[in-house]
Amino acid sequence: MKIFNTFSSLALSSRFPLARWAPIPIRLIVGYGFMEHGFAKLSRGVGAFAAILQAMGVPHPHFMAQLTILTELVGGFAVILGAFVAIVSLPMAAVLLVAMFTVHLPYGFSAIKLIGVTATGAQFGPPGYEVDLIYVACLAALVMGGSGPFAVDGLIGDAISNYLRPSKFVALRDDQDLGECRSRIAEDQIRARKFQDGAR
């Protein structure tokens, strides 16, 4: 039992320093995934994706197609950089939820449905909403836990903290002013004592 406890403590101590790096693989896979889907839609043409949205009954299909592609490209790139993740996660999550409820929900949870294997290769059924939930969970983890090292959000936070923190010059000036006030009070006390002695 003692050996097990020692091993567990060593394992935990070795894991904690690595915990701060956990957001980086999440940022990379989520950002790349979104950008890949955006480039795929763009390569087939905005009109082709707009036609799909129109068939689904989405209002203003051409505008929504452009907005979706822009969200996937810009949002994915921002997540990779760790820039404004809390902001860009909102439209990205909206795209995922719309896709989940309008496309993938009728096909169940599983994203991989192997129907069979033929001479041409494996045959898969329509994907479910599993991947949508995974992406949403990853975005939520980044928003709640932070973007991790090498993130633009961290650089912005440090810059704001340094701007709001009082400078050493101001602190030194305040110390000098406090010292002058103390010396003046001491001088006034000495003068008051001399005046009292003279009055006696």
PDB file of N, CA, C and O in Angstrom, residues 58-100:
ATOM      1  N   VAL A  58     -33.038  27.192 -44.576  1.00  0.00           N
ATOM      2  CA  VAL A  58     -32.353  28.245 -43.825  1.00  0.00           C
ATOM      3  C   VAL A  58     -32.631  29.595 -44.489  1.00  0.00           C
ATOM      4  O   VAL A  58     -32.462  29.732 -45.704  1.00  0.00           O
ATOM      5  N   PRO A  59     -33.081  30.606 -43.748  1.00  0.00           N
ATOM      6  CA  PRO A  59     -33.336  31.922 -44.350  1.00  0.00           C
ATOM      7  C   PRO A  59     -32.052  32.599 -44.803  1.00  0.00           C
ATOM      8  O   PRO A  59     -30.998  32.409 -44.183  1.00  0.00           O
ATOM      9  N   HIS A  60     -32.148  33.384 -45.864  1.00  0.00           N
ATOM     10  CA  HIS A  60     -30.994  34.094 -46.420  1.00  0.00           C
ATOM     11  C   HIS A  60     -29.818  33.134 -46.626  1.00  0.00           C
ATOM     12  O   HIS A  60     -28.736  33.316 -46.018  1.00  0.00           O
ATOM     13  N   PRO A  61     -29.989  32.118 -47.435  1.00  0.00           N
ATOM     14  CA  PRO A  61     -28.971  31.054 -47.524  1.00  0.00           C
ATOM     15  C   PRO A  61     -27.603  31.534 -47.995  1.00  0.00           C
ATOM     16  O   PRO A  61     -26.576  31.062 -47.491  1.00  0.00           O
ATOM     17  N   HIS A  62     -27.569  32.469 -48.933  1.00  0.00           N
ATOM     18  CA  HIS A  62     -26.264  32.910 -49.444  1.00  0.00           C
ATOM     19  C   HIS A  62     -25.497  33.673 -48.361  1.00  0.00           C
ATOM     20  O   HIS A  62     -24.290  33.450 -48.173  1.00  0.00           O
ATOM     21  N   PHE A  63     -26.195  34.554 -47.653  1.00  0.00           N
ATOM     22  CA  PHE A  63     -25.546  35.298 -46.569  1.00  0.00           C
ATOM     23  C   PHE A  63     -25.105  34.353 -45.459  1.00  0.00           C
ATOM     24  O   PHE A  63     -23.995  34.491 -44.917  1.00  0.00           O
ATOM     25  N   MET A  64     -25.955  33.407 -45.101  1.00  0.00           N
ATOM     26  CA  MET A  64     -25.614  32.473 -44.035  1.00  0.00           C
ATOM     27  C   MET A  64     -24.454  31.568 -44.437  1.00  0.00           C
ATOM     28  O   MET A  64     -23.642  31.181 -43.592  1.00  0.00           O
ATOM     29  N   ALA A  65     -24.369  31.244 -45.730  1.00  0.00           N
ATOM     30  CA  ALA A  65     -23.239  30.436 -46.203  1.00  0.00           C
ATOM     31  C   ALA A  65     -21.932  31.210 -46.050  1.00  0.00           C
ATOM     32  O   ALA A  65     -20.921  30.663 -45.580  1.00  0.00           O
ATOM     33  N   GLN A  66     -21.940  32.471 -46.449  1.00  0.00           N
ATOM     34  CA  GLN A  66     -20.739  33.292 -46.295  1.00  0.00           C
ATOM     35  C   GLN A  66     -20.367  33.464 -44.824  1.00  0.00           C
ATOM     36  O   GLN A  66     -19.180  33.377 -44.450  1.00  0.00           O
ATOM     37  N   LEU A  67     -21.376  33.692 -43.987  1.00  0.00           N
ATOM     38  CA  LEU A  67     -21.122  33.894 -42.558  1.00  0.00           C
ATOM     39  C   LEU A  67     -20.569  32.625 -41.915  1.00  0.00           C
ATOM     40  O   LEU A  67     -19.657  32.688 -41.077  1.00  0.00           O
ATOM     41  N   THR A  68     -21.086  31.472 -42.306  1.00  0.00           N
ATOM     42  CA  THR A  68     -20.605  30.204 -41.745  1.00  0.00           C
ATOM     43  C   THR A  68     -19.152  29.949 -42.136  1.00  0.00           C
ATOM     44  O   THR A  68     -18.320  29.575 -41.298  1.00  0.00           O
ATOM     45  N   ILE A  69     -18.846  30.160 -43.421  1.00  0.00           N
ATOM     46  CA  ILE A  69     -17.468  29.951 -43.878  1.00  0.00           C
ATOM     47  C   ILE A  69     -16.513  30.916 -43.189  1.00  0.00           C
ATOM     48  O   ILE A  69     -15.411  30.529 -42.770  1.00  0.00           O
ATOM     49  N   LEU A  70     -16.930  32.174 -43.050  1.00  0.00           N
ATOM     50  CA  LEU A  70     -16.091  33.165 -42.373  1.00  0.00           C
ATOM     51  C   LEU A  70     -15.867  32.779 -40.909  1.00  0.00           C
ATOM     52  O   LEU A  70     -14.748  32.914 -40.387  1.00  0.00           O
ATOM     53  N   THR A  71     -16.907  32.290 -40.262  1.00  0.00           N
ATOM     54  CA  THR A  71     -16.782  31.868 -38.862  1.00  0.00           C
ATOM     55  C   THR A  71     -15.808  30.710 -38.732  1.00  0.00           C
ATOM     56  O   THR A  71     -14.972  30.681 -37.817  1.00  0.00           O
ATOM     57  N   GLU A  72     -15.887  29.760 -39.638  1.00  0.00           N
ATOM     58  CA  GLU A  72     -15.007  28.599 -39.569  1.00  0.00           C
ATOM     59  C   GLU A  72     -13.550  28.975 -39.836  1.00  0.00           C
ATOM     60  O   GLU A  72     -12.644  28.474 -39.157  1.00  0.00           O
ATOM     61  N   LEU A  73     -13.320  29.850 -40.800  1.00  0.00           N
ATOM     62  CA  LEU A  73     -11.941  30.221 -41.131  1.00  0.00           C
ATOM     63  C   LEU A  73     -11.335  31.143 -40.075  1.00  0.00           C
ATOM     64  O   LEU A  73     -10.259  30.869 -39.526  1.00  0.00           O
ATOM     65  N   VAL A  74     -12.023  32.238 -39.795  1.00  0.00           N
ATOM     66  CA  VAL A  74     -11.483  33.214 -38.836  1.00  0.00           C
ATOM     67  C   VAL A  74     -11.483  32.643 -37.425  1.00  0.00           C
ATOM     68  O   VAL A  74     -10.502  32.785 -36.680  1.00  0.00           O
ATOM     69  N   GLY A  75     -12.587  31.990 -37.046  1.00  0.00           N
ATOM     70  CA  GLY A  75     -12.663  31.409 -35.717  1.00  0.00           C
ATOM     71  C   GLY A  75     -11.621  30.322 -35.501  1.00  0.00           C
ATOM     72  O   GLY A  75     -10.981  30.264 -34.450  1.00  0.00           O
ATOM     73  N   GLY A  76     -11.448  29.464 -36.499  1.00  0.00           N
ATOM     74  CA  GLY A  76     -10.444  28.411 -36.372  1.00  0.00           C
ATOM     75  C   GLY A  76      -9.042  28.971 -36.230  1.00  0.00           C
ATOM     76  O   GLY A  76      -8.254  28.494 -35.404  1.00  0.00           O
ATOM     77  N   PHE A  77      -8.718  29.994 -37.020  1.00  0.00           N
ATOM     78  CA  PHE A  77      -7.390  30.604 -36.939  1.00  0.00           C
ATOM     79  C   PHE A  77      -7.185  31.283 -35.586  1.00  0.00           C
ATOM     80  O   PHE A  77      -6.092  31.221 -35.003  1.00  0.00           O
ATOM     81  N   ALA A  78      -8.235  31.927 -35.080  1.00  0.00           N
ATOM     82  CA  ALA A  78      -8.135  32.596 -33.777  1.00  0.00           C
ATOM     83  C   ALA A  78      -7.913  31.582 -32.660  1.00  0.00           C
ATOM     84  O   ALA A  78      -7.140  31.830 -31.733  1.00  0.00           O
ATOM     85  N   VAL A  79      -8.567  30.432 -32.744  1.00  0.00           N
ATOM     86  CA  VAL A  79      -8.389  29.405 -31.715  1.00  0.00           C
ATOM     87  C   VAL A  79      -6.961  28.863 -31.751  1.00  0.00           C
ATOM     88  O   VAL A  79      -6.347  28.618 -30.703  1.00  0.00           O
ATOM     89  N   ILE A  80      -6.417  28.656 -32.939  1.00  0.00           N
ATOM     90  CA  ILE A  80      -5.025  28.187 -33.033  1.00  0.00           C
ATOM     91  C   ILE A  80      -4.076  29.173 -32.368  1.00  0.00           C
ATOM     92  O   ILE A  80      -3.156  28.778 -31.637  1.00  0.00           O
ATOM     93  N   LEU A  81      -4.311  30.466 -32.592  1.00  0.00           N
ATOM     94  CA  LEU A  81      -3.464  31.491 -31.990  1.00  0.00           C
ATOM     95  C   LEU A  81      -3.782  31.716 -30.516  1.00  0.00           C
ATOM     96  O   LEU A  81      -2.994  32.349 -29.807  1.00  0.00           O
ATOM     97  N   GLY A  82      -4.932  31.224 -30.066  1.00  0.00           N
ATOM     98  CA  GLY A  82      -5.358  31.516 -28.703  1.00  0.00           C
ATOM     99  C   GLY A  82      -5.759  32.963 -28.537  1.00  0.00           C
ATOM    100  O   GLY A  82      -5.518  33.567 -27.493  1.00  0.00           O
ATOM    101  N   ALA A  83      -6.392  33.525 -29.564  1.00  0.00           N
ATOM    102  CA  ALA A  83      -6.741  34.941 -29.574  1.00  0.00           C
ATOM    103  C   ALA A  83      -8.255  35.116 -29.473  1.00  0.00           C
ATOM    104  O   ALA A  83      -8.999  34.574 -30.295  1.00  0.00           O
ATOM    105  N   PHE A  84      -8.699  35.845 -28.446  1.00  0.00           N
ATOM    106  CA  PHE A  84     -10.119  36.166 -28.259  1.00  0.00           C
ATOM    107  C   PHE A  84     -10.982  34.899 -28.293  1.00  0.00           C
ATOM    108  O   PHE A  84     -12.062  34.877 -28.896  1.00  0.00           O
ATOM    109  N   VAL A  85     -10.492  33.851 -27.641  1.00  0.00           N
ATOM    110  CA  VAL A  85     -11.167  32.552 -27.685  1.00  0.00           C
ATOM    111  C   VAL A  85     -12.572  32.639 -27.092  1.00  0.00           C
ATOM    112  O   VAL A  85     -13.513  32.048 -27.628  1.00  0.00           O
ATOM    113  N   ALA A  86     -12.729  33.362 -26.003  1.00  0.00           N
ATOM    114  CA  ALA A  86     -14.047  33.478 -25.375  1.00  0.00           C
ATOM    115  C   ALA A  86     -15.053  34.147 -26.298  1.00  0.00           C
ATOM    116  O   ALA A  86     -16.255  33.856 -26.229  1.00  0.00           O
ATOM    117  N   ILE A  87     -14.578  35.022 -27.183  1.00  0.00           N
ATOM    118  CA  ILE A  87     -15.478  35.744 -28.093  1.00  0.00           C
ATOM    119  C   ILE A  87     -15.807  34.895 -29.318  1.00  0.00           C
ATOM    120  O   ILE A  87     -16.981  34.711 -29.672  1.00  0.00           O
ATOM    121  N   VAL A  88     -14.777  34.361 -29.976  1.00  0.00           N
ATOM    122  CA  VAL A  88     -15.010  33.607 -31.202  1.00  0.00           C
ATOM    123  C   VAL A  88     -15.680  32.275 -30.928  1.00  0.00           C
ATOM    124  O   VAL A  88     -16.277  31.667 -31.849  1.00  0.00           O
ATOM    125  N   SER A  89     -15.630  31.785 -29.687  1.00  0.00           N
ATOM    126  CA  SER A  89     -16.275  30.506 -29.373  1.00  0.00           C
ATOM    127  C   SER A  89     -17.789  30.584 -29.485  1.00  0.00           C
ATOM    128  O   SER A  89     -18.447  29.562 -29.750  1.00  0.00           O
ATOM    129  N   LEU A  90     -18.359  31.760 -29.311  1.00  0.00           N
ATOM    130  CA  LEU A  90     -19.813  31.898 -29.382  1.00  0.00           C
ATOM    131  C   LEU A  90     -20.352  31.601 -30.784  1.00  0.00           C
ATOM    132  O   LEU A  90     -21.219  30.732 -30.939  1.00  0.00           O
ATOM    133  N   PRO A  91     -19.885  32.289 -31.835  1.00  0.00           N
ATOM    134  CA  PRO A  91     -20.383  31.935 -33.172  1.00  0.00           C
ATOM    135  C   PRO A  91     -19.959  30.543 -33.614  1.00  0.00           C
ATOM    136  O   PRO A  91     -20.698  29.880 -34.363  1.00  0.00           O
ATOM    137  N   MET A  92     -18.795  30.085 -33.177  1.00  0.00           N
ATOM    138  CA  MET A  92     -18.359  28.735 -33.539  1.00  0.00           C
ATOM    139  C   MET A  92     -19.285  27.686 -32.920  1.00  0.00           C
ATOM    140  O   MET A  92     -19.681  26.706 -33.572  1.00  0.00           O
ATOM    141  N   ALA A  93     -19.640  27.874 -31.657  1.00  0.00           N
ATOM    142  CA  ALA A  93     -20.576  26.958 -31.009  1.00  0.00           C
ATOM    143  C   ALA A  93     -21.952  27.031 -31.661  1.00  0.00           C
ATOM    144  O   ALA A  93     -22.651  26.009 -31.777  1.00  0.00           O
ATOM    145  N   ALA A  94     -22.347  28.223 -32.107  1.00  0.00           N
ATOM    146  CA  ALA A  94     -23.636  28.367 -32.788  1.00  0.00           C
ATOM    147  C   ALA A  94     -23.654  27.565 -34.084  1.00  0.00           C
ATOM    148  O   ALA A  94     -24.652  26.895 -34.397  1.00  0.00           O
ATOM    149  N   VAL A  95     -22.560  27.609 -34.851  1.00  0.00           N
ATOM    150  CA  VAL A  95     -22.472  26.818 -36.084  1.00  0.00           C
ATOM    151  C   VAL A  95     -22.595  25.333 -35.777  1.00  0.00           C
ATOM    152  O   VAL A  95     -23.298  24.576 -36.478  1.00  0.00           O
ATOM    153  N   LEU A  96     -21.926  24.884 -34.720  1.00  0.00           N
ATOM    154  CA  LEU A  96     -21.969  23.471 -34.337  1.00  0.00           C
ATOM    155  C   LEU A  96     -23.370  23.049 -33.918  1.00  0.00           C
ATOM    156  O   LEU A  96     -23.853  21.967 -34.307  1.00  0.00           O
ATOM    157  N   LEU A  97     -24.035  23.873 -33.130  1.00  0.00           N
ATOM    158  CA  LEU A  97     -25.370  23.529 -32.654  1.00  0.00           C
ATOM    159  C   LEU A  97     -26.383  23.501 -33.792  1.00  0.00           C
ATOM    160  O   LEU A  97     -27.274  22.641 -33.824  1.00  0.00           O
ATOM    161  N   VAL A  98     -26.261  24.448 -34.721  1.00  0.00           N
ATOM    162  CA  VAL A  98     -27.160  24.445 -35.878  1.00  0.00           C
ATOM    163  C   VAL A  98     -26.954  23.185 -36.707  1.00  0.00           C
ATOM    164  O   VAL A  98     -27.914  22.530 -37.134  1.00  0.00           O
ATOM    165  N   ALA A  99     -25.685  22.814 -36.932  1.00  0.00           N
ATOM    166  CA  ALA A  99     -25.400  21.593 -37.683  1.00  0.00           C
ATOM    167  C   ALA A  99     -25.919  20.360 -36.952  1.00  0.00           C
ATOM    168  O   ALA A  99     -26.431  19.418 -37.574  1.00  0.00           O
ATOM    169  N   MET A 100     -25.816  20.371 -35.623  1.00  0.00           N
ATOM    170  CA  MET A 100     -26.251  19.213 -34.852  1.00  0.00           C
ATOM    171  C   MET A 100     -27.769  19.029 -34.928  1.00  0.00           C
ATOM    172  O   MET A 100     -28.261  17.918 -35.174  1.00  0.00           O
TER     173      MET A 100
END
